[in-house]
mmCIF file of C-alpha atoms in Angstrom:
data_model
loop_
_atom_site.group_PDB
_atom_site.id
_atom_site.type_symbol
_atom_site.label_atom_id
_atom_site.label_comp_id
_atom_site.label_asym_id
_atom_site.label_seq_id
_atom_site.Cartn_x
_atom_site.Cartn_y
_atom_site.Cartn_z
ATOM 1 C CA MET A 256 0.305 1.188 -21.463
ATOM 2 C CA LYS A 257 -1.511 -2.223 -20.968
ATOM 3 C CA ASN A 258 2.100 -3.814 -21.388
ATOM 4 C CA VAL A 259 3.380 -1.443 -19.178
ATOM 5 C CA VAL A 260 1.475 -2.404 -16.139
ATOM 6 C CA ASN A 261 1.498 -6.441 -17.482
ATOM 7 C CA ARG A 262 5.042 -6.071 -17.708
ATOM 8 C CA CYS A 263 5.626 -4.449 -14.002
ATOM 9 C CA LEU A 264 3.068 -6.634 -12.449
ATOM 10 C CA VAL A 265 4.535 -9.436 -13.631
ATOM 11 C CA ALA A 266 8.042 -8.233 -12.235
ATOM 12 C CA LEU A 267 6.554 -7.236 -9.419
ATOM 13 C CA VAL A 268 5.036 -11.114 -8.902
ATOM 14 C CA THR A 269 8.070 -12.304 -9.539
ATOM 15 C CA VAL A 270 10.034 -10.270 -6.802
ATOM 16 C CA GLY A 271 7.243 -11.232 -4.541
ATOM 17 C CA MET A 272 6.101 -7.739 -4.030
ATOM 18 C CA VAL A 273 2.725 -7.752 -5.614
ATOM 19 C CA SER A 274 0.089 -10.769 -4.331
ATOM 20 C CA MET A 275 -1.445 -12.928 -7.511
ATOM 21 C CA SER A 276 -4.713 -10.558 -6.813
ATOM 22 C CA GLY A 277 -2.617 -7.239 -7.651
ATOM 23 C CA GLY A 278 -2.220 -5.780 -4.244
ATOM 24 C CA ILE A 279 0.984 -4.426 -3.405
ATOM 25 C CA ALA A 280 2.076 -6.726 -0.276
ATOM 26 C CA ASN A 281 2.657 -4.778 3.071
ATOM 27 C CA ALA A 282 3.385 -6.242 6.569
ATOM 28 C CA SER A 283 -0.081 -4.973 7.717
ATOM 29 C CA THR A 284 -1.719 -7.243 5.602
ATOM 30 C CA GLU A 285 0.277 -10.169 7.168
ATOM 31 C CA LYS A 286 -1.638 -12.730 9.522
ATOM 32 C CA ALA A 287 1.082 -12.992 12.117
ATOM 33 C CA ALA A 288 0.564 -11.657 15.553
ATOM 34 C CA GLN A 289 0.932 -8.383 15.519
ATOM 35 C CA PRO A 290 2.690 -6.445 18.959
ATOM 36 C CA SER A 291 0.003 -3.937 20.099
ATOM 37 C CA HIS A 292 -0.052 -0.247 18.547
ATOM 38 C CA LYS A 293 2.093 1.101 21.105
ATOM 39 C CA THR A 294 4.625 -1.598 21.222
ATOM 40 C CA GLN A 295 4.874 -1.369 17.395
ATOM 41 C CA LYS A 296 5.384 2.221 17.225
ATOM 42 C CA ARG A 297 8.325 1.739 19.848
ATOM 43 C CA VAL A 298 9.836 -0.947 17.814
ATOM 44 C CA GLU A 299 9.682 0.749 14.515
ATOM 45 C CA SER A 300 11.623 3.852 16.007
ATOM 46 C CA LYS A 301 14.182 1.467 16.952
ATOM 47 C CA SER A 302 14.715 -0.070 13.624
ATOM 48 C CA PRO A 303 13.507 0.397 10.223
ATOM 49 C CA ASN A 304 10.318 -1.733 9.351
ATOM 50 C CA VAL A 305 12.475 -3.300 5.975
ATOM 51 C CA GLU A 306 9.403 -4.944 3.876
ATOM 52 C CA LYS A 307 7.463 -1.656 4.805
ATOM 53 C CA LEU A 308 10.106 0.870 3.376
ATOM 54 C CA ALA A 309 10.809 -1.609 0.529
ATOM 55 C CA ALA A 310 7.370 -1.874 -0.482
ATOM 56 C CA THR A 311 6.494 1.645 -0.318
ATOM 57 C CA PHE A 312 10.209 2.646 -2.341
ATOM 58 C CA LEU A 313 8.773 0.191 -5.307
ATOM 59 C CA LYS A 314 5.607 1.338 -5.127
ATOM 60 C CA ASP A 315 6.255 5.211 -5.512
ATOM 61 C CA LEU A 316 8.217 4.434 -8.703
ATOM 62 C CA GLN A 317 5.122 3.141 -10.375
ATOM 63 C CA PRO A 318 2.591 6.170 -10.356
ATOM 64 C CA LYS A 319 -0.555 6.197 -12.268
ATOM 65 C CA SER A 320 -0.007 6.835 -16.206
ATOM 66 C CA ASP A 321 -2.395 7.153 -19.510
ATOM 67 C CA SER A 322 -2.108 5.009 -22.090
ATOM 68 C CA HIS A 323 0.588 6.973 -23.526
ATOM 69 C CA ASN A 324 2.944 6.186 -20.547
ATOM 70 C CA LYS A 325 2.218 9.890 -19.272
ATOM 71 C CA VAL A 326 2.332 10.157 -15.656
ATOM 72 C CA LEU A 327 -0.724 11.639 -14.194
ATOM 73 C CA HIS A 328 0.187 13.230 -10.895
ATOM 74 C CA TYR A 329 3.761 14.587 -11.233
ATOM 75 C CA THR A 330 4.767 16.660 -13.887
ATOM 76 C CA THR A 331 9.047 16.266 -12.895
ATOM 77 C CA LYS A 332 11.126 13.824 -12.285
ATOM 78 C CA ARG A 333 12.110 16.187 -8.918
ATOM 79 C CA ALA A 334 8.511 15.835 -7.729
ATOM 80 C CA VAL A 335 9.026 12.279 -7.975
ATOM 81 C CA VAL A 336 11.905 12.504 -5.893
ATOM 82 C CA HIS A 337 10.653 15.162 -3.422
ATOM 83 C CA HIS A 338 7.644 12.497 -2.839
ATOM 84 C CA MET A 339 10.119 9.226 -2.103
ATOM 85 C CA ASN A 340 11.735 11.355 0.212
ATOM 86 C CA ARG A 341 9.806 9.533 3.289
ATOM 87 C CA VAL A 342 11.192 6.532 2.164
ATOM 88 C CA ALA A 343 14.785 7.087 0.808
ATOM 89 C CA THR A 344 17.607 9.829 0.413
ATOM 90 C CA LYS A 345 17.509 12.010 -2.530
ATOM 91 C CA SER A 346 20.708 10.390 -4.338
ATOM 92 C CA VAL A 347 19.181 6.911 -3.781
ATOM 93 C CA ALA A 348 15.637 8.037 -5.252
ATOM 94 C CA SER A 349 17.133 9.995 -8.165
ATOM 95 C CA ARG A 350 18.740 7.304 -9.498
ATOM 96 C CA TYR A 351 16.002 5.198 -9.941
ATOM 97 C CA VAL A 352 13.657 7.633 -11.071
ATOM 98 C CA ASN A 353 16.481 9.403 -13.538
ATOM 99 C CA ALA A 354 16.477 5.421 -15.127
ATOM 100 C CA LEU A 355 12.772 5.086 -14.989
ATOM 101 C CA PHE A 356 11.073 7.954 -15.825
ATOM 102 C CA THR A 357 11.522 10.584 -18.986
ATOM 103 C CA GLU A 358 10.549 14.304 -19.064
ATOM 104 C CA LYS A 359 9.333 15.678 -22.488
ATOM 105 C CA HIS A 360 7.783 18.820 -23.477
ATOM 106 C CA GLY A 361 6.986 20.019 -19.968
ATOM 107 C CA LYS A 362 5.672 16.351 -18.775
ATOM 108 C CA LEU A 363 6.888 13.290 -16.959
ATOM 109 C CA TYR A 364 6.695 9.458 -18.882
ATOM 110 C CA VAL A 365 7.399 6.187 -17.472
ATOM 111 C CA VAL A 366 10.227 4.961 -19.763
ATOM 112 C CA PRO A 367 8.622 0.737 -20.755
ATOM 113 C CA GLN A 368 11.313 -1.440 -19.011
ATOM 114 C CA ASP A 369 11.007 -4.239 -16.417
ATOM 115 C CA LEU A 370 11.834 -2.946 -13.093
ATOM 116 C CA PRO A 371 14.912 -3.135 -11.912
ATOM 117 C CA PRO A 372 15.967 -6.357 -9.135
ATOM 118 C CA TRP A 373 14.584 -5.451 -6.149
ATOM 119 C CA PHE A 374 14.246 -6.563 -2.156
ATOM 120 C CA GLN A 375 11.529 -10.313 -2.121
ATOM 121 C CA LYS A 376 8.812 -9.370 0.905
ATOM 122 C CA GLY A 377 8.808 -12.710 2.707
ATOM 123 C CA HIS A 378 12.028 -14.190 1.948
ATOM 124 C CA HIS A 379 14.967 -14.321 4.355
ATOM 125 C CA TYR A 380 17.260 -11.338 4.995
ATOM 126 C CA SER A 381 19.558 -10.694 7.262
ATOM 127 C CA VAL A 382 19.969 -7.454 9.648
ATOM 128 C CA GLU A 383 23.041 -5.724 9.977
ATOM 129 C CA LYS A 384 23.403 -3.328 12.964
ATOM 130 C CA ALA A 385 25.733 -0.498 12.320
ATOM 131 C CA SER A 386 24.753 1.557 15.099
ATOM 132 C CA LYS A 387 21.757 2.693 16.869
ATOM 133 C CA GLN A 388 20.294 4.865 13.524
ATOM 134 C CA ARG A 389 21.897 2.789 11.309
ATOM 135 C CA TYR A 390 21.122 -1.054 9.763
ATOM 136 C CA LYS A 391 21.878 -2.538 6.501
ATOM 137 C CA VAL A 392 20.004 -5.376 5.248
ATOM 138 C CA ILE A 393 21.157 -8.186 2.794
ATOM 139 C CA GLN A 394 19.212 -10.732 0.801
ATOM 140 C CA HIS A 395 19.679 -13.132 -1.894
ATOM 141 C CA ASN A 396 17.164 -13.754 -4.547
ATOM 142 C CA LYS A 397 17.144 -15.826 -7.406
ATOM 143 C CA ASN A 398 14.194 -15.147 -10.479
ATOM 144 C CA GLU A 399 13.186 -15.901 -13.803
ATOM 145 C CA LEU A 400 14.237 -11.985 -14.988
ATOM 146 C CA TYR A 401 17.585 -11.338 -13.327
ATOM 147 C CA GLY A 402 18.766 -14.918 -12.295
ATOM 148 C CA LYS A 403 21.091 -14.956 -8.754
ATOM 149 C CA TYR A 404 21.452 -11.752 -7.122
ATOM 150 C CA SER A 405 22.010 -10.152 -3.964
ATOM 151 C CA ILE A 406 20.720 -7.006 -2.662
ATOM 152 C CA THR A 407 22.251 -4.563 -0.048
ATOM 153 C CA LEU A 408 19.856 -2.246 1.724
ATOM 154 C CA SER A 409 21.206 0.384 3.905
ATOM 155 C CA PHE A 410 18.809 2.587 6.431
ATOM 156 C CA ALA A 411 19.247 5.571 8.748
ATOM 157 C CA LYS A 412 17.448 7.241 10.855
ATOM 158 C CA VAL A 413 17.019 10.863 9.490
ATOM 159 C CA ASN A 414 14.497 13.417 11.156
ATOM 160 C CA SER A 415 13.054 10.712 13.483
ATOM 161 C CA HIS A 416 12.193 8.642 10.623
ATOM 162 C CA TRP A 417 13.606 5.705 8.711
ATOM 163 C CA VAL A 418 14.879 5.938 5.047
ATOM 164 C CA ILE A 419 16.959 3.991 2.731
ATOM 165 C CA THR A 420 19.936 5.382 2.121
ATOM 166 C CA SER A 421 22.054 2.998 -0.439
ATOM 167 C CA VAL A 422 20.879 0.218 -2.788
ATOM 168 C CA HIS A 423 23.921 -2.483 -4.111
ATOM 169 C CA VAL A 424 22.885 -5.133 -6.336
ATOM 170 C CA SER A 425 25.849 -7.517 -7.508
#
């Protein structure tokens, strides 16, 4: 278990999603000037909070597990996918959950492996507005594990909140 956690943390540090202190990075921890709460709420409803959604998605793919990689708070992949519906569509969440977890004897386990390439918080990215309720984010990255790669995240407003609708890595 310790090796799995360490590998996951190394991967997260590599992609800029975890600070060296081990905390998941998010936009609320940044020291940059923030607009008033009222203004922030209005802005978030018009466009997706890309960094927060990407960080939450990745965090949701790393639930607590025991020393045998048994997930503590979920017993099925379906339950994890259902939990992730606040940040991603069922098809996007299922693709990642199916790759990172396995079910055995009515229990859910983490498959020990490196996390896939992902959005790097704090790195440059471009945003393309497809419509009032659809955006595409493109980021070009490089790290030791995956080398150079590009990630495209598509977002849509579903039931009045933003979710990741597709992920493409090349």
